[in-house]
Coordinates of C-alpha atoms in Angstrom, one line a residue:
Chain J
M1 CA -5.1 47.0 36.9
T2 CA -6.5 50.3 37.3
R3 CA -5.4 50.6 40.4
L4 CA -1.8 49.5 40.1
K5 CA -1.2 51.7 37.5
Y6 CA -2.8 54.6 39.9
M7 CA -0.4 53.4 42.7
G8 CA 2.7 53.0 40.5
K9 CA 2.2 56.7 38.9
T10 CA 1.5 58.1 42.6
V11 CA 4.8 56.7 43.7
L12 CA 6.8 57.9 41.0
R13 CA 5.3 61.3 41.3
L14 CA 6.4 61.3 44.9
L15 CA 10.0 60.3 44.2
T16 CA 10.4 62.6 41.4
L17 CA 9.1 65.2 44.3
L18 CA 11.5 64.3 46.6
I19 CA 14.3 64.7 44.2
A20 CA 13.6 68.0 43.5
V21 CA 13.1 68.7 46.8
S22 CA 16.8 67.8 47.6
I23 CA 17.8 69.8 44.5
L24 CA 16.0 72.9 45.6
S25 CA 17.3 72.5 49.4
F26 CA 21.0 71.9 47.6
L27 CA 20.5 75.0 45.7
L28 CA 19.1 77.3 48.3
L29 CA 21.9 76.4 50.9
E30 CA 24.6 77.2 48.1
A31 CA 23.3 80.1 48.0
S32 CA 23.9 81.1 51.4
P33 CA 26.6 83.4 52.1
V34 CA 27.4 82.0 55.2
D35 CA 30.9 80.3 54.5
P36 CA 31.2 76.7 55.1
L37 CA 34.8 76.7 56.4
T38 CA 34.2 79.7 58.4
A39 CA 31.2 77.8 60.2
Y40 CA 33.5 74.6 60.7
I41 CA 36.5 76.3 62.3
G42 CA 35.4 79.3 63.5
T43 CA 36.3 83.1 62.7
D44 CA 39.2 83.2 65.2
S45 CA 41.2 80.2 64.1
T46 CA 44.7 79.9 64.0
L47 CA 44.7 77.7 61.1
S48 CA 47.4 78.4 58.6
E49 CA 46.5 79.0 54.5
E50 CA 47.7 75.3 53.8
A51 CA 45.4 73.9 56.2
K52 CA 42.5 75.7 55.3
E53 CA 43.2 74.7 51.7
E54 CA 43.7 71.4 52.6
I55 CA 40.0 71.4 53.9
I56 CA 39.0 72.9 51.1
R57 CA 40.7 70.6 48.9
H58 CA 39.0 67.8 50.5
W59 CA 35.1 68.9 50.7
G60 CA 35.7 69.8 47.2
L61 CA 34.4 73.2 47.7
K62 CA 35.8 74.8 44.6
E63 CA 33.8 72.3 42.0
P64 CA 31.3 73.6 40.1
P65 CA 27.9 73.2 41.9
V66 CA 26.5 70.2 40.0
T67 CA 29.6 68.3 40.3
R68 CA 29.2 68.4 44.3
F69 CA 25.7 67.9 44.1
L70 CA 26.1 64.6 42.5
K71 CA 28.3 63.8 44.7
W72 CA 26.4 64.3 47.5
A73 CA 23.3 62.7 46.0
G74 CA 25.9 59.5 45.6
N75 CA 26.8 59.6 48.8
F76 CA 23.5 60.2 50.5
V77 CA 22.3 57.3 48.5
C78 CA 25.0 54.7 49.8
G79 CA 24.4 56.3 53.3
D80 CA 27.4 59.0 54.0
W81 CA 25.1 61.9 54.7
G82 CA 28.6 63.9 56.0
E83 CA 29.6 64.8 59.2
S84 CA 27.9 67.6 61.3
I85 CA 29.9 70.7 62.2
T86 CA 27.6 71.7 65.5
Y87 CA 27.6 67.9 66.8
K88 CA 30.9 67.0 65.5
K89 CA 29.3 63.7 64.6
P90 CA 28.1 62.0 61.3
V91 CA 24.7 63.3 60.2
K92 CA 23.3 60.0 60.2
T93 CA 24.1 59.4 63.4
V94 CA 22.8 62.9 64.8
I95 CA 19.5 62.1 63.0
A96 CA 18.9 58.8 63.9
E97 CA 19.3 59.5 67.9
R98 CA 17.2 62.5 67.8
L99 CA 14.3 61.2 65.2
K100 CA 13.6 58.3 68.2
Y101 CA 12.5 61.1 70.3
S102 CA 10.9 63.1 67.5
L103 CA 9.0 60.4 66.5
A104 CA 7.5 59.3 69.7
L105 CA 6.6 63.0 70.1
M106 CA 5.0 63.2 67.0
L107 CA 2.9 59.7 66.7
A108 CA 1.7 60.7 70.4
A109 CA 0.8 64.0 69.3
W110 CA -0.8 62.7 65.9
L111 CA -2.8 60.2 67.4
F112 CA -4.0 62.5 70.5
S113 CA -5.2 65.1 67.8
G114 CA -6.6 62.6 65.7
I115 CA -8.7 60.9 68.0
L116 CA -9.8 63.9 70.4
G117 CA -10.3 66.1 67.0
Y118 CA -12.7 63.2 65.3
A119 CA -15.1 62.8 68.6
F120 CA -14.9 66.8 68.9
G121 CA -16.0 67.3 65.4
M122 CA -18.6 64.3 65.7
L123 CA -20.1 65.8 69.0
A124 CA -20.3 69.3 67.7
A125 CA -22.6 67.9 64.2
V126 CA -24.4 65.9 66.2
R127 CA -25.6 68.6 68.4
Q128 CA -25.4 71.4 65.6
G129 CA -26.2 74.8 66.9
K130 CA -26.7 74.3 70.1
L131 CA -24.5 75.4 72.7
T132 CA -22.4 72.0 72.8
D133 CA -21.6 72.6 69.3
K134 CA -20.6 76.7 69.5
V135 CA -18.1 75.9 72.3
I136 CA -16.6 73.4 70.5
K137 CA -16.6 75.3 67.5
T138 CA -15.3 78.0 69.4
F139 CA -12.4 75.9 70.8
S140 CA -11.6 74.3 67.6
L141 CA -11.1 78.0 65.7
T142 CA -9.1 79.3 68.4
L143 CA -7.0 76.1 69.0
Q144 CA -6.0 76.5 65.3
S145 CA -5.1 80.1 65.5
A146 CA -3.1 79.8 68.4
P147 CA 0.8 79.7 67.6
V148 CA 2.5 76.5 68.7
F149 CA 5.1 77.9 70.7
W150 CA 2.7 80.1 73.0
I151 CA 0.6 77.2 73.9
G152 CA 4.0 75.7 74.8
L153 CA 5.2 78.8 77.2
L154 CA 1.6 78.5 78.3
F155 CA 1.9 75.4 79.7
L156 CA 5.5 75.0 80.6
S157 CA 4.5 78.3 82.8
F158 CA 0.9 76.9 84.3
F159 CA 1.3 73.2 84.4
A160 CA 5.4 72.9 85.1
V161 CA 6.3 76.3 86.8
R162 CA 2.8 77.2 88.6
L163 CA 1.7 74.0 89.6
G164 CA 4.8 71.9 89.2
W165 CA 3.2 68.9 87.7
F166 CA 5.4 68.3 85.0
P167 CA 9.4 68.7 84.4
I168 CA 10.6 72.0 83.1
G169 CA 12.1 70.6 80.3
L170 CA 14.6 67.9 78.3
A171 CA 13.5 64.0 77.9
T172 CA 15.0 62.4 81.1
P173 CA 15.5 63.8 84.2
M174 CA 18.7 65.5 84.7
G175 CA 21.1 63.5 86.7
K176 CA 20.3 60.2 85.8
T177 CA 22.3 58.1 83.3
A178 CA 21.4 56.6 80.6
E179 CA 20.6 53.3 82.1
E180 CA 18.7 54.7 85.3
V181 CA 16.2 56.4 82.5
T182 CA 12.9 54.4 83.2
V183 CA 10.4 54.3 80.3
F184 CA 7.7 56.0 82.7
D185 CA 10.7 59.1 83.2
R186 CA 10.2 59.0 79.1
I187 CA 6.7 59.4 79.1
Y188 CA 6.7 61.6 81.9
H189 CA 8.7 64.1 80.1
M190 CA 7.0 63.8 76.9
I191 CA 3.5 64.6 78.0
L192 CA 3.7 68.9 77.7
P193 CA 5.4 68.7 74.4
A194 CA 3.1 66.1 72.9
V195 CA -0.2 67.9 74.1
T196 CA 1.1 70.8 72.6
L197 CA 2.0 70.1 69.7
S198 CA -1.4 68.1 69.2
V199 CA -3.1 71.7 69.8
L200 CA -2.8 72.6 66.1
G201 CA -4.0 69.3 64.6
T202 CA -7.3 68.9 67.0
G203 CA -8.5 72.3 66.2
K204 CA -8.4 71.1 62.5
T205 CA -9.7 67.9 62.5
A206 CA -12.7 68.7 64.7
L207 CA -13.9 71.4 62.4
Y208 CA -13.5 69.5 59.3
T209 CA -14.7 66.4 60.6
R210 CA -17.7 68.4 62.1
Q211 CA -18.0 70.1 58.6
K212 CA -18.5 66.6 56.9
F213 CA -20.9 65.0 58.8
I214 CA -23.2 68.2 58.9
E215 CA -22.9 67.5 54.8
I216 CA -23.5 63.5 55.9
L217 CA -26.8 64.3 58.0
N218 CA -28.3 66.4 55.6
K219 CA -28.3 64.1 53.2
E220 CA -31.3 62.0 52.0
F221 CA -30.4 58.5 53.4
I222 CA -30.0 60.0 57.1
L223 CA -33.7 61.2 56.7
Y224 CA -34.9 58.1 55.8
A225 CA -32.9 56.0 58.4
R226 CA -34.7 58.5 61.1
A227 CA -38.0 57.5 59.8
R228 CA -37.1 54.0 60.2
G229 CA -36.5 54.9 63.5
E230 CA -32.6 54.7 63.9
S231 CA -31.6 56.4 67.1
T232 CA -28.6 59.0 66.8
G233 CA -26.2 56.4 68.3
Q234 CA -26.9 53.8 65.3
I235 CA -26.8 56.4 62.6
I236 CA -23.4 57.5 64.0
W237 CA -22.5 54.1 64.2
R238 CA -24.0 53.1 60.8
H239 CA -23.7 56.0 58.6
G240 CA -21.6 58.6 60.5
I241 CA -18.5 56.7 61.0
R242 CA -18.3 55.0 57.6
N243 CA -18.8 58.3 55.9
T244 CA -16.3 60.7 57.6
L245 CA -13.9 58.6 59.1
M246 CA -11.9 58.3 56.0
P247 CA -12.1 61.9 54.8
A248 CA -10.6 62.7 58.5
V249 CA -7.9 60.2 58.3
T250 CA -6.5 61.6 55.0
V251 CA -6.9 65.0 56.5
Q252 CA -5.1 63.8 59.0
F253 CA -2.1 62.2 57.2
A254 CA -1.9 65.7 55.2
S255 CA -0.8 67.1 58.4
F256 CA 2.5 65.5 58.4
S257 CA 3.9 68.8 57.3
E258 CA 2.7 71.0 59.6
L259 CA 3.3 68.1 62.4
F260 CA 7.0 68.4 61.5
G261 CA 7.1 72.3 61.3
G262 CA 5.4 72.3 65.0
I263 CA 8.1 69.8 66.3
A264 CA 10.6 72.2 66.0
L265 CA 8.5 75.2 67.7
A266 CA 7.6 72.5 70.5
E267 CA 10.9 71.0 71.1
S268 CA 12.4 74.6 71.2
V269 CA 10.2 75.2 73.9
F270 CA 10.7 72.3 75.8
S271 CA 14.5 72.1 75.1
Y272 CA 13.6 68.8 74.0
P273 CA 16.3 67.2 72.2
G274 CA 15.1 65.7 69.1
I275 CA 15.0 66.6 65.3
G276 CA 13.3 69.8 65.5
S277 CA 15.7 71.4 67.9
A278 CA 18.6 69.8 66.0
L279 CA 17.1 71.8 62.8
T280 CA 17.3 75.4 64.6
A281 CA 20.4 74.3 65.9
A282 CA 22.2 73.6 62.4
G283 CA 20.5 76.4 60.9
L284 CA 21.9 78.7 63.5
G285 CA 25.2 77.1 63.4
G286 CA 25.5 77.1 59.9
D287 CA 25.4 73.7 59.7
V288 CA 24.9 72.4 56.2
P289 CA 25.2 69.3 55.9
L290 CA 22.8 68.5 58.9
L291 CA 20.4 71.0 57.6
L292 CA 20.4 69.5 54.2
G293 CA 20.1 65.8 56.1
I294 CA 17.3 67.0 58.0
A295 CA 15.5 68.9 54.9
V296 CA 15.5 65.7 53.3
C297 CA 14.3 63.8 56.1
S298 CA 11.3 66.0 56.7
A299 CA 10.3 65.7 52.8
V300 CA 10.8 62.4 53.2
F301 CA 8.2 62.1 56.1
V302 CA 5.6 64.4 54.5
F303 CA 6.0 62.0 51.4
A304 CA 5.3 59.3 53.4
G305 CA 2.4 60.9 54.8
N306 CA 0.9 61.8 51.3
L307 CA 1.2 58.4 50.0
A308 CA 0.0 56.5 53.2
A309 CA -3.4 59.2 52.5
N310 CA -3.3 57.8 49.2
L311 CA -2.7 54.3 49.6
L312 CA -5.1 53.8 52.4
Y313 CA -8.1 55.6 50.3
L314 CA -7.3 52.6 47.7
V315 CA -7.7 50.6 50.5
L316 CA -10.8 51.8 52.2
E317 CA -12.9 53.3 49.4
P318 CA -13.7 50.6 47.3
R319 CA -15.3 52.9 44.5
A320 CA -12.3 54.4 43.7
G321 CA -10.8 51.9 41.5
S322 CA -13.3 52.6 39.0
F323 CA -12.7 56.3 38.5
V324 CA -9.3 57.5 38.5
Chain R
M1 CA -20.6 93.2 58.8
I2 CA -20.4 94.4 62.1
Y3 CA -17.6 92.0 62.8
I4 CA -15.4 93.1 60.0
G5 CA -15.7 96.2 60.6
L6 CA -14.8 96.3 64.4
A7 CA -12.3 93.5 63.4
G8 CA -10.6 95.8 60.7
I9 CA -10.6 99.0 63.4
Y10 CA -8.8 96.7 65.4
L11 CA -6.2 95.5 63.5
L12 CA -5.8 99.0 61.9
G13 CA -5.4 100.5 64.9
I14 CA -2.8 98.5 66.0
F15 CA -1.1 98.8 63.1
F16 CA -1.2 102.5 62.6
L17 CA -0.5 103.0 66.5
G18 CA 2.6 100.7 66.2
I19 CA 4.1 102.4 62.9
F20 CA 3.6 105.9 64.6
M21 CA 4.6 104.9 67.9
P22 CA 8.0 107.0 69.4
E23 CA 10.7 104.9 70.3
S24 CA 10.4 106.3 73.6
A25 CA 7.1 104.6 74.8
Y26 CA 9.1 101.2 75.2
E27 CA 12.3 102.8 76.3
V28 CA 14.4 101.0 78.6
N29 CA 14.0 102.2 82.5
Y30 CA 16.1 100.1 84.7
A31 CA 14.3 101.6 87.6
E32 CA 10.9 99.5 86.8
K33 CA 11.8 96.7 85.7
L34 CA 9.8 93.1 86.1
I35 CA 6.9 95.2 87.2
P36 CA 3.6 92.7 86.9
P37 CA 1.0 93.9 85.2
C38 CA -0.8 97.1 87.0
A39 CA -2.6 100.0 86.3
D40 CA 0.6 101.8 85.0
H41 CA 1.8 99.3 82.9
L42 CA -1.2 97.3 82.0
F43 CA 1.0 94.3 80.6
G44 CA 3.5 94.7 83.4
T45 CA 7.4 95.4 82.0
D46 CA 10.5 93.2 81.0
F47 CA 13.8 92.8 82.3
M48 CA 15.3 96.2 80.8
G49 CA 11.9 97.9 82.5
R50 CA 10.5 98.1 79.1
D51 CA 6.5 98.5 79.0
M52 CA 5.2 95.4 78.0
L53 CA 2.1 97.0 75.8
M54 CA 3.8 99.1 74.0
R55 CA 6.6 96.3 72.8
S56 CA 3.6 94.3 71.9
V57 CA 1.8 96.4 69.7
K58 CA 4.9 97.7 68.2
G59 CA 5.9 94.1 67.7
L60 CA 2.5 93.1 66.3
S61 CA 2.4 96.1 63.6
V62 CA 6.2 95.0 62.8
S63 CA 4.3 91.5 61.9
M64 CA 1.9 92.9 59.8
V65 CA 4.0 95.0 57.5
I66 CA 5.9 91.9 56.5
A67 CA 2.5 90.0 56.4
L68 CA 1.4 92.9 54.0
L69 CA 4.9 92.5 52.0
A70 CA 3.9 88.8 52.2
A71 CA 0.7 88.7 50.8
G72 CA 1.2 91.3 48.5
V73 CA 4.3 89.2 46.6
S74 CA 2.5 85.7 47.3
S75 CA -0.6 86.8 46.1
V76 CA 0.3 88.7 42.8
L77 CA 2.8 85.2 41.9
A78 CA -0.5 83.1 43.1
L79 CA -2.9 85.1 40.5
A80 CA -0.2 84.8 37.6
F81 CA 0.4 81.2 38.5
G82 CA -3.1 80.2 39.0
V83 CA -4.7 82.2 35.8
A84 CA -1.6 80.9 33.5
A85 CA -2.0 77.3 34.4
A86 CA -5.8 77.0 34.2
V87 CA -6.2 79.0 31.2
F88 CA -3.1 78.0 28.9
G89 CA -3.5 74.5 30.6
G90 CA -0.9 71.4 29.3
K91 CA 2.3 71.6 29.6
L92 CA 2.3 75.2 31.6
D93 CA -0.6 73.7 34.2
A94 CA 1.8 70.5 34.6
I95 CA 4.9 73.0 35.9
V96 CA 2.9 74.8 37.7
N97 CA 0.8 71.8 39.5
W98 CA 4.3 70.1 39.9
C99 CA 6.2 73.6 41.7
V100 CA 3.0 73.7 43.8
D101 CA 3.6 70.1 45.1
L102 CA 7.1 70.8 45.1
F103 CA 6.5 73.3 47.1
M104 CA 4.1 71.7 49.5
G105 CA 6.5 68.7 49.7
I106 CA 8.8 70.3 52.1
P107 CA 7.4 71.4 55.6
H108 CA 6.6 75.0 55.6
L109 CA 8.7 76.0 58.3
V110 CA 12.0 74.0 56.9
L111 CA 11.5 75.8 53.9
L112 CA 11.5 79.2 56.0
I113 CA 14.6 78.5 57.4
L114 CA 16.5 77.1 54.3
I115 CA 15.7 80.3 52.6
S116 CA 16.0 82.5 55.5
F117 CA 19.6 80.7 56.0
M118 CA 20.3 81.6 52.3
L119 CA 19.8 85.1 52.6
G120 CA 21.8 85.0 55.7
R121 CA 19.1 85.7 58.3
G122 CA 17.7 88.6 59.8
A123 CA 14.6 91.3 58.5
K124 CA 15.9 90.6 55.2
G125 CA 15.7 86.9 54.8
V126 CA 12.4 86.9 57.1
T127 CA 10.5 89.1 54.9
A128 CA 11.8 87.1 51.6
A129 CA 10.8 83.7 53.2
V130 CA 7.4 84.7 54.4
A131 CA 7.1 86.9 51.0
L132 CA 8.0 83.6 49.0
T133 CA 6.3 80.6 50.5
H134 CA 3.0 81.3 50.7
W135 CA 1.7 81.5 47.2
P136 CA 1.1 77.4 46.9
E137 CA -2.5 76.7 48.4
L138 CA -3.6 80.3 46.9
T139 CA -2.3 79.0 43.3
R140 CA -4.1 76.1 43.8
V141 CA -7.9 77.9 44.7
V142 CA -7.4 80.3 41.9
R143 CA -6.8 77.7 39.3
S144 CA -9.4 75.6 40.4
E145 CA -11.8 78.6 40.2
V146 CA -10.3 79.6 36.7
L147 CA -10.8 76.3 35.5
S148 CA -14.5 75.6 36.4
V149 CA -15.3 79.7 34.8
R150 CA -13.3 78.8 31.8
S151 CA -15.5 75.7 31.1
S152 CA -18.9 77.6 31.3
Q153 CA -20.5 78.6 27.8
Y154 CA -20.2 82.3 28.0
V155 CA -16.5 81.7 28.1
R156 CA -16.4 79.4 25.1
A157 CA -18.8 81.6 23.6
A158 CA -16.1 84.4 24.1
Y159 CA -13.3 82.5 22.4
K160 CA -15.6 81.3 19.5
M161 CA -16.2 85.1 19.0
G162 CA -12.2 85.4 18.2
K163 CA -11.0 87.2 21.3
S164 CA -7.3 86.0 22.4
H165 CA -6.7 84.6 25.8
L166 CA -5.4 87.4 27.0
R167 CA -8.8 89.2 26.5
V168 CA -10.9 86.7 27.6
A169 CA -8.6 86.4 31.0
W170 CA -9.1 89.7 31.8
E171 CA -12.7 90.6 30.5
H172 CA -14.6 87.6 31.9
V173 CA -11.9 85.1 34.3
I174 CA -10.3 87.8 36.6
P175 CA -13.8 89.4 37.2
H176 CA -15.6 86.1 38.6
V177 CA -11.9 84.8 40.2
L178 CA -11.4 88.1 42.0
P179 CA -13.9 87.8 45.4
V180 CA -12.3 84.4 45.9
Y181 CA -9.0 85.8 45.5
L182 CA -9.4 88.6 47.9
V183 CA -10.9 86.2 50.3
G184 CA -8.1 84.0 49.8
V185 CA -5.2 86.9 50.1
I186 CA -6.9 88.2 53.5
L187 CA -6.9 84.6 54.7
L188 CA -2.9 84.6 53.9
F189 CA -2.4 87.3 56.4
P190 CA -2.8 85.0 59.6
H191 CA -0.7 82.4 58.0
A192 CA 2.1 85.1 57.2
I193 CA 2.1 86.5 60.8
M194 CA 2.2 83.7 62.8
H195 CA 5.1 82.2 60.3
E196 CA 6.9 85.4 61.0
A197 CA 6.6 84.9 64.4
S198 CA 7.4 81.4 65.0
I199 CA 10.9 81.5 62.7
T200 CA 11.9 85.2 64.8
F201 CA 10.9 82.7 68.1
L202 CA 13.3 80.1 66.8
G203 CA 16.0 82.9 66.2
F204 CA 16.1 83.0 62.3
G205 CA 14.0 85.9 61.7
L206 CA 14.3 89.5 63.0
P207 CA 17.2 90.5 65.5
A208 CA 17.0 90.4 69.1
E209 CA 17.0 94.5 69.7
K210 CA 13.7 94.6 67.3
P211 CA 10.5 94.7 69.2
A212 CA 8.8 91.4 67.6
V213 CA 6.3 89.4 69.3
G214 CA 8.7 86.2 68.5
V215 CA 11.6 88.3 70.3
I216 CA 9.5 89.1 72.9
L217 CA 8.2 85.3 73.3
S218 CA 11.6 84.0 73.1
E219 CA 12.8 86.4 75.7
S220 CA 10.0 85.3 77.7
M221 CA 11.2 82.2 78.3
K222 CA 13.9 82.7 80.3
Y223 CA 12.1 83.9 82.7
I224 CA 9.1 81.4 82.8
A225 CA 10.7 79.2 85.2
M226 CA 11.1 82.4 87.6
G227 CA 7.3 82.8 87.5
K228 CA 7.3 85.7 85.4
W229 CA 3.9 84.9 83.4
W230 CA 2.9 88.1 82.0
L231 CA 5.9 88.2 79.7
M232 CA 4.2 85.6 77.7
L233 CA 0.8 85.5 78.3
F234 CA -0.6 89.2 76.8
P235 CA 1.9 89.3 73.7
G236 CA 1.0 86.0 73.0
L237 CA -2.6 86.6 73.6
M238 CA -2.5 89.6 71.1
L239 CA -0.8 87.2 68.8
L240 CA -3.7 85.0 68.8
L241 CA -6.1 87.9 69.0
A242 CA -4.7 89.2 65.6
V243 CA -4.6 86.2 63.5
M244 CA -8.2 84.8 64.8
L245 CA -9.4 88.6 63.6
F246 CA -7.9 88.3 60.3
D247 CA -9.9 84.7 59.9
V248 CA -12.9 86.1 61.2
I249 CA -12.5 89.0 58.7
G250 CA -12.0 86.5 55.7
E251 CA -14.6 84.4 56.8
N252 CA -17.2 87.1 56.9
L253 CA -16.2 88.5 53.3
K254 CA -16.7 84.8 51.8
K255 CA -20.1 84.6 53.5
L256 CA -21.0 88.0 52.0
W257 CA -19.5 87.1 48.4
N258 CA -20.7 83.8 48.3
P259 CA -24.5 83.5 48.9
D260 CA -24.2 79.8 48.5
S261 CA -21.9 79.3 51.6
G262 CA -24.4 81.9 53.5
N263 CA -26.6 78.8 55.0
E264 CA -23.7 76.4 56.5

């Protein structure tokens, strides 16, 4: 019962936050000096005053903000997310099209950084104080501080331009129609952006796992295990992974927010047609409906990450039910 | 200590060099455009013949000024919110916590873009965006620190002696929280610098004519396919180095001020 209550409370809290996020985003965009009408028709339009009036009335621009927010929220819940100005398509279509690319990219980067970071972290902890540890630690610290877009530029300039191993950008080869593009093409175009995106997470996860495992290694039960004659491999398998995997996965889920930020940067470096480049384009083009849609989507994404971390904690941590 | 000193000297050096640098140092000079790194131009020159070393230093110091403003605003907000939440507890605590969750519920970069959009982009937008979004983490740190002091014996004794909330906060809580807080402020710098560079890189921040690291790197993107690697390599390295040095200073100060973490 307590577990169910805890879960319910978590979901409810996250839901209220989601509503608040959409209100906050709406308010921020509301306060912008960018005139939606000008953004839509362009500054040098020859539209008559009557036509402009017509658009303003159609969009309800003169109504008070509260009414407009409620109208937008109502439409949003019903599935009408408005019309994107930049792409001249419904916001929902734009987001759905681009989300496919971005989700694939983020999933790849997320898995890659998680596995690599975890392995590095465990290795460093086992070899604490030795050369391996120092190299991994320095490397992770550097990765953690490196600007995502600069790493992207570095990869692009070295692997794509100098060595010519990878394409310079985009998600599919140029000059091929959609039917001709193979899965291999897509993966091939995804490798560099995905590795770029995973850089930040790898460093973080490695450092975190290292610290956690060192804490565990200093516990008395490890000393006892060693006294029983367990090998390092056995200690990692029986005590290390069981005690460090859960915190590491939680941290990995909590990184969703940074992952989404990273995607805007990585995609703009590799001109990858995902949601990140749509975000940039929407912001630069004054495309309020799209910006709002993406902001809410990003909040849902972070929300999903937090929820997953919370639920996983309940499932995988048998002690959790008793004290929360 | 030596690390802190060296890192500090380097960072301050860049900061002041950049501030007092005359504009002639990175003047447009079409006679010398796109020169690879050489003795005269250690970092090479760009498509307008501007010296990349000078531009990078100037750009980094512009970033630092923004980060300084951001750290100032965010740290004051974090201290006020964190202390208030922990000392008064109850409803106020719940509200502050909720606000922190709210700000952390949107990806940081999206929030930066929204705020900069609200202020019509440009230097004003990026400064405000970076300044207004870096308080949540620090607020959490300050709050938990204050909470732990608040439950200690001597603070309870002070209340029993009839001291007001404000006096307890001033006399007992703030001195205890200060070291953690200052480290937090220093560790906020690298984030602020990175975020400024990131959104400037995307085109929301400083205008293109300003010598900012983000601008330099986004310009260099057009020349990558032509193999002009030095345009992106060195400015990025300088950015990375600055970010890492701020981290070094923060982490070392943490060790100095907190004896418990000395044996890690």
